[in-house]
Tab-separated table of C-alpha atoms in Angstrom:
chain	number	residue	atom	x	y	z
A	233	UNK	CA	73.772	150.141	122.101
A	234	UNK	CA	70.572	148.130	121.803
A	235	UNK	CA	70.373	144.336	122.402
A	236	UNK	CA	68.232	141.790	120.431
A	237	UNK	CA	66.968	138.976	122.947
A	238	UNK	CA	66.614	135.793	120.509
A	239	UNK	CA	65.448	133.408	123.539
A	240	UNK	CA	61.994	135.236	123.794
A	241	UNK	CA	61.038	136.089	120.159
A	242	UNK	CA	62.504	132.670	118.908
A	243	UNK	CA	61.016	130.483	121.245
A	244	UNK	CA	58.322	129.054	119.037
A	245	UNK	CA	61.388	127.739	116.396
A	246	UNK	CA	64.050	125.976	117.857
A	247	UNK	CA	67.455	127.537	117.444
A	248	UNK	CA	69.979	125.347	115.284
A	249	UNK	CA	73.447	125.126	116.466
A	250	UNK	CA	74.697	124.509	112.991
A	251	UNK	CA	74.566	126.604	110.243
A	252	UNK	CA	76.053	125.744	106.544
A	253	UNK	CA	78.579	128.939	105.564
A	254	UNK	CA	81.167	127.078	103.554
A	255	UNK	CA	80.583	124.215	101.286
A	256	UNK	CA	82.781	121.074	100.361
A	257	UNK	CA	82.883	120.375	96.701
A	258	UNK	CA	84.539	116.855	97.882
A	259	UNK	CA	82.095	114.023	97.032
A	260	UNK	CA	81.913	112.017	100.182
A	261	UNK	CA	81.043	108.982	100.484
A	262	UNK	CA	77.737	107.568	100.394
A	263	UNK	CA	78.173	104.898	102.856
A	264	UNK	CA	79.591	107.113	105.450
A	265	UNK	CA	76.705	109.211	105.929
A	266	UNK	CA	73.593	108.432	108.351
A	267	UNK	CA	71.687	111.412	108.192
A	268	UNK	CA	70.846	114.869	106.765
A	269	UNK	CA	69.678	118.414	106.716
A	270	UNK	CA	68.228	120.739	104.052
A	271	UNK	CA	68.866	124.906	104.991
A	272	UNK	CA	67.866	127.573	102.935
A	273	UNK	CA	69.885	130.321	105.314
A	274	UNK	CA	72.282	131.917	104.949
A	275	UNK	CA	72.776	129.635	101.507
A	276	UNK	CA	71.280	126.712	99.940
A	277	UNK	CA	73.104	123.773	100.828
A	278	UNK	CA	72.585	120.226	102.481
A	279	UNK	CA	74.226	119.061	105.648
A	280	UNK	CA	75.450	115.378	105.587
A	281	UNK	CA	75.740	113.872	109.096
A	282	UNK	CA	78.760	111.326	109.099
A	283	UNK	CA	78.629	107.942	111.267
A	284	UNK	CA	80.919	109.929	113.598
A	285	UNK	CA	78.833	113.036	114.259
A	286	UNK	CA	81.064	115.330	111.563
A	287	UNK	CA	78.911	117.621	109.652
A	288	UNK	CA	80.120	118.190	105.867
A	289	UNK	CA	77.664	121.076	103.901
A	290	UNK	CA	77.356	120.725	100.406
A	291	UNK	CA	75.450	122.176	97.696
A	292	UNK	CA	71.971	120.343	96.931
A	293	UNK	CA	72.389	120.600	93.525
A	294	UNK	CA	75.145	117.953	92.757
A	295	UNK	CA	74.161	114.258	91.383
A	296	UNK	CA	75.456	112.384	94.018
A	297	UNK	CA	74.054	114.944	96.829
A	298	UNK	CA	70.826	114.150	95.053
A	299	UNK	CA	71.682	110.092	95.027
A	300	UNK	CA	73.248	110.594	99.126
A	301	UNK	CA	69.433	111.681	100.133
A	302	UNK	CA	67.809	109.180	97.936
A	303	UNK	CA	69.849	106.380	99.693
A	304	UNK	CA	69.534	108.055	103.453
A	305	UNK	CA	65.827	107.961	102.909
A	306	UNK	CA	65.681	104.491	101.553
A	307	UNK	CA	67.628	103.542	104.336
A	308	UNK	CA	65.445	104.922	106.945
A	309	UNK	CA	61.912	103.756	105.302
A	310	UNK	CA	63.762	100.170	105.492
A	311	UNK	CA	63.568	100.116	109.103
């Protein structure tokens, strides 16, 4: 058996905890969400951070995903 270290060769990039597998197809909504990430790995999707920590994945390419970020970002240029 060999053994992969990932603490020394992936020290440089942080490790993320989270990873989006399955996506929701629920919209969600747009008030309930504070923050966001974009991930290319293992699949394409955005990860919508709720006011209570939940994490919801969804694919980027819906309208209201697209209107979510808009909103998120507005929100946090406003402050």
């Amino acid at each position: 058996f060999i053994y992969f270290s990932l603490l020394g060769s992936a020290s440089s990039q942080p490790m993320r905890k989270f990873r989006c597998v399955n996506l929701s197809t629920k919209q969600l909504n747009i008030r309930n969400l504070v923050s966001y990430e974009k991930q290319q790995i293992p699949t394409d999707a955005i990860m919508f951070i709720t006011a209570g920590g939940i994490r919801i994945c969804v694919s980027p390419n819906q309208e209201w995903v697209q209107a979510a970020i808009k909103r998120i970002n507005e929100r946090r240029a406003a402050k």
